[in-house]
Coordinates of C-alpha atoms in Angstrom, one line a residue:
M1 CA -11.7 -51.7 13.1
G2 CA -11.3 -48.2 14.5
R3 CA -13.2 -46.2 16.8
D4 CA -16.7 -45.7 15.6
G5 CA -16.8 -48.5 13.7
E6 CA -14.3 -46.2 11.6
R7 CA -11.7 -48.5 10.1
A8 CA -8.4 -49.6 11.0
F9 CA -5.7 -47.6 9.3
G10 CA -2.2 -49.4 8.1
P11 CA 1.1 -48.8 9.7
L12 CA 3.0 -46.8 7.2
T13 CA -1.0 -44.2 6.8
D14 CA -0.4 -44.2 10.1
L15 CA 3.2 -42.6 10.4
V16 CA 2.0 -40.5 8.4
L17 CA -0.8 -39.1 10.3
G18 CA 0.0 -39.6 13.3
G19 CA 1.0 -36.6 16.0
R20 CA -0.3 -34.1 13.0
A21 CA -2.7 -31.3 13.7
V22 CA -2.8 -29.0 10.3
V23 CA -6.0 -27.0 10.9
E24 CA -4.3 -25.7 14.5
Q25 CA -1.2 -25.5 12.4
H26 CA -2.8 -23.2 9.8
G27 CA -2.4 -25.9 7.5
F28 CA 0.9 -26.2 7.1
V29 CA 1.9 -30.2 6.9
N30 CA 4.8 -30.2 10.2
P31 CA 4.8 -29.1 13.1
P32 CA 6.1 -25.8 14.0
I33 CA 9.2 -26.0 16.3
V34 CA 8.1 -24.0 19.7
R35 CA 10.9 -23.4 21.4
G36 CA 10.1 -22.1 25.0
S37 CA 10.6 -22.4 28.9
T38 CA 8.3 -19.8 30.5
V39 CA 4.7 -19.7 29.3
L40 CA 2.1 -17.0 30.1
S41 CA -1.3 -17.1 31.8
P42 CA -4.0 -14.4 31.7
T43 CA -4.5 -14.6 35.6
V44 CA -3.6 -15.2 39.1
A45 CA -6.2 -17.6 38.5
D46 CA -5.2 -19.2 35.6
L47 CA -1.6 -19.4 36.5
E48 CA -2.5 -21.6 39.7
G49 CA -5.2 -23.9 38.3
R50 CA -2.6 -24.6 35.6
T51 CA -6.4 -23.6 33.3
G52 CA -4.5 -23.5 30.2
R53 CA -2.2 -26.1 27.4
Y54 CA 0.7 -25.9 28.6
A55 CA 1.8 -25.3 31.6
Y56 CA 6.4 -24.9 31.3
G57 CA 8.6 -25.8 28.2
R58 CA 9.9 -29.0 30.5
R59 CA 6.7 -30.2 30.4
G60 CA 5.1 -30.4 27.0
T61 CA 5.0 -28.1 23.7
P62 CA 3.0 -27.8 20.4
T63 CA 6.2 -29.9 19.2
S64 CA 6.7 -32.5 21.7
D65 CA 3.0 -34.0 21.4
A66 CA 2.8 -34.1 18.0
L67 CA 5.9 -36.6 18.5
V68 CA 4.5 -38.2 21.6
D69 CA 1.4 -38.4 19.7
A70 CA 2.8 -39.8 16.9
L71 CA 4.2 -42.6 18.3
K72 CA 1.6 -43.1 20.7
T73 CA -0.4 -44.1 18.0
L74 CA 2.8 -46.8 16.5
E75 CA 3.6 -48.3 19.9
G76 CA 0.1 -48.9 21.0
G77 CA 0.7 -47.7 24.4
A78 CA -1.4 -45.8 26.9
H79 CA 1.8 -43.2 27.4
V80 CA 5.1 -41.8 25.6
A81 CA 7.9 -40.1 27.4
L82 CA 11.0 -38.9 25.7
T83 CA 14.7 -38.8 26.3
P84 CA 18.1 -37.4 25.0
S85 CA 19.5 -41.1 24.6
G86 CA 18.7 -44.6 24.0
L87 CA 21.1 -45.1 27.2
N88 CA 18.3 -42.4 29.1
A89 CA 15.1 -43.7 28.1
V90 CA 16.6 -47.5 29.2
A91 CA 17.8 -45.4 32.6
T92 CA 14.7 -43.6 33.2
A93 CA 12.8 -46.7 32.0
L94 CA 14.7 -49.1 34.8
L95 CA 14.1 -46.0 37.8
A96 CA 10.5 -46.3 37.2
V97 CA 10.1 -49.2 38.1
L98 CA 13.2 -50.5 40.9
G99 CA 14.4 -49.1 43.8
A100 CA 16.6 -49.6 47.0
G101 CA 16.4 -53.2 47.0
D102 CA 14.8 -54.9 44.8
H103 CA 16.4 -56.8 41.9
L104 CA 17.3 -56.5 38.5
L105 CA 16.7 -60.3 35.6
M106 CA 19.1 -58.6 32.8
V107 CA 19.7 -60.3 29.6
D108 CA 23.4 -61.3 29.4
T109 CA 23.2 -60.6 25.5
V110 CA 22.0 -56.3 26.7
Y111 CA 23.3 -53.5 24.9
Q112 CA 27.1 -52.6 27.2
P113 CA 25.9 -49.1 27.8
T114 CA 23.2 -50.5 29.6
R115 CA 25.3 -53.3 31.5
H116 CA 27.5 -50.1 33.1
L117 CA 24.4 -48.7 34.2
C118 CA 23.5 -51.8 36.4
D119 CA 27.1 -52.4 37.2
L120 CA 28.0 -49.1 38.3
T121 CA 24.6 -46.7 38.4
L122 CA 22.3 -49.3 39.6
K123 CA 24.7 -50.5 41.5
R124 CA 25.4 -47.7 44.5
M125 CA 21.5 -47.5 44.3
G126 CA 21.2 -50.8 45.9
I127 CA 19.2 -52.1 43.3
E128 CA 21.1 -55.7 42.5
T129 CA 21.3 -57.4 39.4
T130 CA 22.0 -60.7 37.8
Y131 CA 22.3 -61.6 34.0
Y132 CA 20.6 -64.3 32.7
E133 CA 21.0 -66.6 29.3
P134 CA 19.5 -64.6 26.5
Q135 CA 17.3 -68.3 25.5
I136 CA 16.0 -68.9 29.0
G137 CA 12.4 -68.9 28.0
A138 CA 9.7 -69.3 30.6
Q139 CA 12.8 -71.3 32.8
I140 CA 13.4 -67.5 33.8
A141 CA 10.9 -68.1 36.2
D142 CA 13.4 -69.9 38.3
L143 CA 15.8 -67.1 38.6
I144 CA 13.1 -64.3 40.0
R145 CA 12.1 -63.7 43.7
P146 CA 10.4 -61.7 45.9
E147 CA 12.7 -59.0 45.7
T148 CA 12.9 -59.1 41.5
K149 CA 10.8 -55.9 40.3
A150 CA 11.6 -56.0 37.2
V151 CA 13.1 -58.7 34.0
F152 CA 14.9 -56.7 30.7
V153 CA 15.2 -58.1 27.4
E154 CA 16.7 -57.4 24.4
S155 CA 15.4 -58.7 21.1
P156 CA 17.7 -59.7 19.1
G157 CA 20.6 -58.8 21.2
S158 CA 23.2 -56.7 20.8
L159 CA 26.1 -57.4 18.8
T160 CA 25.1 -61.6 19.0
F161 CA 21.9 -61.1 17.5
E162 CA 19.7 -64.2 19.8
I163 CA 16.3 -63.7 19.2
Q164 CA 14.4 -64.0 22.9
D165 CA 10.5 -66.4 23.7
I166 CA 9.5 -62.8 25.2
P167 CA 5.3 -63.8 25.0
A168 CA 6.9 -67.0 27.4
I169 CA 9.3 -64.4 29.3
T170 CA 6.6 -61.8 30.4
G171 CA 4.2 -64.8 30.8
A172 CA 6.6 -65.5 33.6
A173 CA 7.4 -62.6 35.3
H174 CA 4.0 -61.5 35.2
A175 CA 2.4 -64.6 37.4
R176 CA 5.4 -63.2 40.1
G177 CA 4.7 -59.4 40.0
A178 CA 7.8 -58.4 37.7
A179 CA 7.2 -56.0 35.5
V180 CA 9.2 -56.6 32.2
V181 CA 11.4 -53.4 29.8
M182 CA 12.6 -54.1 26.6
D183 CA 14.8 -52.3 24.4
N184 CA 13.3 -53.0 20.8
T185 CA 15.5 -50.6 18.9
W186 CA 16.4 -52.6 16.2
A187 CA 13.1 -54.2 15.2
T188 CA 11.2 -50.5 15.7
P189 CA 8.0 -50.8 17.1
L190 CA 6.9 -50.9 13.3
F191 CA 8.1 -55.0 13.3
F192 CA 7.7 -55.4 17.0
K193 CA 4.7 -55.1 18.7
A194 CA 6.2 -54.7 22.3
H195 CA 2.8 -54.5 24.1
D196 CA 1.4 -57.0 22.0
Q197 CA 3.3 -59.4 23.6
G198 CA 3.1 -58.5 27.1
V199 CA 5.8 -55.6 27.5
D200 CA 5.3 -53.1 30.6
L201 CA 7.8 -50.6 29.0
S202 CA 8.7 -50.6 25.2
V203 CA 12.4 -48.4 24.5
T204 CA 13.6 -47.7 21.4
A205 CA 16.9 -45.2 21.2
G206 CA 15.2 -42.9 18.3
T207 CA 18.8 -41.6 17.9
K208 CA 18.7 -45.2 15.1
Y209 CA 15.9 -45.6 12.1
L210 CA 13.5 -43.5 14.3
G211 CA 16.0 -40.0 12.9
G212 CA 17.5 -42.3 10.3
H213 CA 20.0 -39.7 9.4
A214 CA 22.9 -40.0 11.5
D215 CA 21.9 -36.1 13.0
L216 CA 19.8 -36.8 16.9
L217 CA 20.2 -38.2 19.5
L218 CA 16.5 -39.1 21.4
G219 CA 15.9 -41.5 23.6
T220 CA 11.5 -42.9 23.4
I221 CA 9.5 -44.6 26.4
S222 CA 6.5 -46.2 25.6
A223 CA 4.1 -47.9 29.2
N224 CA 1.0 -49.4 29.2
E225 CA -1.6 -48.7 31.5
A226 CA -0.1 -50.4 34.5
Y227 CA 2.7 -48.3 34.3
A228 CA 2.4 -45.0 32.6
P229 CA 1.3 -43.5 36.6
A230 CA 5.2 -44.2 37.5
L231 CA 7.1 -43.3 34.0
I232 CA 5.0 -40.2 33.5
A233 CA 6.4 -39.4 37.9
T234 CA 9.6 -40.6 37.3
H235 CA 10.1 -38.9 33.7
G236 CA 8.7 -35.8 35.3
A237 CA 11.1 -36.3 38.7
L238 CA 14.1 -36.3 37.3
G239 CA 13.3 -33.3 34.7
L240 CA 14.3 -34.1 31.2
C241 CA 13.5 -32.9 28.1
V242 CA 14.3 -33.3 24.4
G243 CA 14.8 -30.2 22.4
P244 CA 13.0 -29.3 20.2
D245 CA 14.7 -29.2 17.1
D246 CA 15.9 -32.8 17.7
M247 CA 12.2 -33.6 18.1
F248 CA 11.7 -32.2 14.7
L249 CA 14.2 -34.4 13.4
A250 CA 12.6 -37.4 14.6
L251 CA 9.1 -36.1 13.5
R252 CA 10.9 -35.9 10.1
G253 CA 12.7 -39.4 10.5
L254 CA 9.1 -41.1 11.3
R255 CA 6.8 -40.2 8.8
T256 CA 9.6 -42.0 6.3
L257 CA 10.4 -44.8 8.8
G258 CA 8.2 -47.8 6.5
V259 CA 9.7 -47.1 3.4
R260 CA 13.7 -46.5 4.8
L261 CA 12.3 -49.5 7.0
A262 CA 11.6 -52.1 4.4
H263 CA 14.0 -51.1 2.0
Q264 CA 16.9 -52.2 4.8
Q265 CA 15.4 -54.9 5.7
D266 CA 15.2 -56.3 1.6
A267 CA 18.7 -54.7 0.9
G268 CA 20.1 -56.2 4.5
L269 CA 18.8 -59.8 3.6
R270 CA 20.3 -60.0 -0.1
V271 CA 24.0 -59.4 1.6
A272 CA 23.6 -61.2 4.3
R273 CA 22.3 -63.6 2.2
W274 CA 25.6 -62.8 -0.6
L275 CA 27.8 -63.2 2.1
E276 CA 26.2 -66.4 3.7
S277 CA 27.8 -67.9 0.5
R278 CA 31.6 -66.5 0.7
S279 CA 34.0 -68.8 1.9
E280 CA 36.0 -66.0 3.7
V281 CA 33.1 -66.0 5.8
A282 CA 32.1 -68.9 8.9
R283 CA 28.4 -68.0 9.9
V284 CA 25.8 -64.9 9.5
L285 CA 24.3 -63.7 12.4
H286 CA 20.7 -62.6 10.6
P287 CA 17.7 -63.7 12.7
A288 CA 15.2 -63.6 9.6
L289 CA 17.4 -66.1 7.6
E290 CA 16.0 -69.2 7.1
N291 CA 18.9 -71.7 9.1
D292 CA 19.4 -69.1 11.9
P293 CA 18.6 -70.0 15.6
G294 CA 16.2 -67.4 16.7
H295 CA 14.6 -67.8 13.2
A296 CA 11.3 -70.0 14.3
L297 CA 10.7 -67.5 17.0
W298 CA 11.4 -64.5 15.2
R299 CA 9.3 -65.3 12.4
R300 CA 6.2 -66.1 15.1
D301 CA 6.4 -62.7 16.8
F302 CA 7.9 -60.1 13.8
T303 CA 6.6 -58.4 10.8
G304 CA 10.2 -57.4 9.2
A305 CA 13.4 -57.6 10.3
S306 CA 15.8 -54.3 9.6
S307 CA 19.0 -53.7 8.4
L308 CA 21.5 -54.7 11.1
F309 CA 23.4 -57.9 11.8
A310 CA 27.2 -59.5 12.3
I311 CA 29.6 -62.1 10.6
E312 CA 31.6 -64.5 11.9
L313 CA 34.8 -64.8 10.0
K314 CA 36.9 -68.0 9.1
P315 CA 39.8 -67.4 11.6
G316 CA 42.3 -65.3 11.3
P317 CA 44.4 -61.9 13.0
K318 CA 43.5 -58.3 13.7
A319 CA 45.8 -57.1 11.2
A320 CA 43.7 -59.1 8.5
V321 CA 40.4 -57.6 9.8
A322 CA 41.7 -53.9 9.9
A323 CA 42.9 -55.6 6.0
F324 CA 39.2 -56.3 5.6
L325 CA 37.2 -53.0 7.1
D326 CA 40.4 -49.9 6.2
G327 CA 39.6 -50.4 2.9
L328 CA 35.7 -50.1 2.9
R329 CA 34.9 -47.7 1.1
L330 CA 30.9 -47.4 1.4
F331 CA 30.6 -49.1 5.0
G332 CA 31.9 -46.3 7.8
L333 CA 34.5 -47.3 11.0
G334 CA 31.2 -45.8 12.8
Y335 CA 29.2 -46.8 15.8
S336 CA 25.7 -46.3 16.0
W337 CA 23.4 -47.1 12.7
G338 CA 19.9 -46.7 12.0
G339 CA 21.5 -44.2 9.4
F340 CA 21.5 -43.9 6.2
E341 CA 24.7 -44.6 5.5
S342 CA 26.5 -48.1 5.8
L343 CA 28.3 -48.6 8.6
A344 CA 30.6 -51.9 9.9
I345 CA 32.8 -52.2 13.1
P346 CA 35.0 -55.5 14.5
Y347 CA 34.0 -56.5 18.2
D348 CA 34.6 -59.9 20.9
A349 CA 31.2 -60.2 22.9
R350 CA 33.6 -62.8 24.8
P351 CA 34.5 -60.7 28.1
I352 CA 31.6 -59.4 28.1
R353 CA 29.1 -62.3 29.0
T354 CA 28.8 -63.4 32.5
A355 CA 25.8 -65.7 32.1
S356 CA 26.0 -67.3 28.3
R357 CA 29.3 -68.7 26.2
W358 CA 30.0 -66.8 23.3
A359 CA 32.5 -68.5 20.8
P360 CA 32.4 -67.6 17.4
A361 CA 34.4 -69.6 14.5
G362 CA 36.3 -66.4 14.4
P363 CA 36.7 -62.6 14.2
T364 CA 33.2 -60.9 14.5
V365 CA 31.9 -57.8 12.6
R366 CA 28.6 -56.6 12.8
I367 CA 27.3 -54.2 9.8
H368 CA 24.5 -52.0 8.7
V369 CA 23.2 -51.5 5.6
G370 CA 22.3 -48.4 4.7
L371 CA 20.2 -47.1 1.2
E372 CA 23.7 -47.8 -0.6
E373 CA 23.2 -49.0 -3.8
V374 CA 23.1 -53.4 -2.6
E375 CA 25.1 -54.2 -6.6
D376 CA 28.1 -51.3 -5.2
L377 CA 28.1 -52.6 -0.7
I378 CA 28.1 -56.5 -2.5
A379 CA 31.6 -55.0 -4.9
D380 CA 32.7 -53.4 -1.7
L381 CA 32.5 -55.8 1.1
D382 CA 33.4 -58.4 -2.3
A383 CA 37.1 -56.1 -1.8
G384 CA 36.9 -56.0 1.5
L385 CA 36.6 -60.1 1.8
A386 CA 39.5 -60.6 -0.9
R387 CA 41.6 -58.5 1.3
Y388 CA 40.8 -60.2 4.4
A389 CA 41.6 -63.9 2.9
A390 CA 45.5 -62.1 1.1
A391 CA 46.3 -61.1 4.9
L392 CA 45.7 -65.1 6.2

C-alpha cells in the first residue's frame, strides 16, 4: 500500500507519473525545458533569505526537479543527484565517502574507466584501492581494514558478466562501517533495487538505457538517508550540473524505459539462446541463462535482465574476428550501449584483471541487442559466424 492506505502503483505506472506536475505545467504533459543561471528575488530579504523555490540554475530548475523526482520514485532512495556522465557519477559517489588516507575495495570486473579513476586520480589523492575477486561474497570481510571506507560493486561485471552476492557483501561492509557503492547500469533500478539490497549509493550511466536513443550523456546517483548529506555536499562543492536539454531527453527516455527493457530483455535472451546452439560459440556469458554460473543469484536478486551480454568464440585468429564483425549489417561497431540500436565490439579482459583470472576459450565479443527484428539480427549473426568459420 502507498501513503495514507492508498494502493501503491506498479513500476510502469511510476515511470509514466514520476516527476510530473501537470497543474504547475499549465496542463502540458511534459515539463518545460528551463534554461537559466540567474534567479531574481523581489526583495533583499528574499535574496538573502533564499525564500524562493530556486536560487541559482546550478542548484536546481523545474526541469531538473522533474527528473530527480522521477528517479527518486524509481530508485527508492532519499536523494538523487545528476552528473554530466556515468563516469562522473562514479567519481562523485566515491568522493562523497572517501578522503585522503582511506581505503577502497573495488571489484576486479569493474568498468575500465572506473579502474583508471582509482589507479590515477584517487591514488594521487592518497586513497588506496585494493581489487577483489567478484564472487567473493561474505568473505570480503577478510579484506576490510579499519581505514576501509567503501566497497564498490558492479553486478554483473563489466565485459565478463559475473553476478555478485550483493546482500552478503553489504552485510559484511556495514558490519565494519564501510559504505557500499554500486554501478547498477546494466540492470537499471527497474530490474535491481539496489537500496533494498543494502547498497548505500547507487550509480547508473543514464547515457545507456535511461536515455535509450544513443544521443545523451548523463549520470545519476541515488543515496540512502545515511549518505544523502555527504552526496549533496560533495555534488554541490564540485559545481556539477547537467544541461536542460539532456535532462529533458532523460525524462523522455524514462517514460518508455519499462517497455523498452521488457522487449530488449526478451530479444536479448532469444539471440543469446540461439548463439548457444552455434558450433562457433564456446560459451555465452548471460546471467539470465540457466547454465550461467551466476544464474541462481540473478534469479534471487534481480527482476529482469538487460540485453547486454557477451560470447566466447571457439579459438581463432584476430582476422577471423574481424571477418565476423566487419561484415555485420545491423550490429554497429561502437562503444556504449542501451540505445535502440544493436552493437558488437571485440574485447580482451585478460590484461585488465589484477585480482582474478580470466581465461576465455577463445576471442570474446560483447553484444548489445537493440530494437530491430530478432529474426533479422539472428540472420546477420548467422552470416557473420559463417565468415568467422571460413576464416579459421
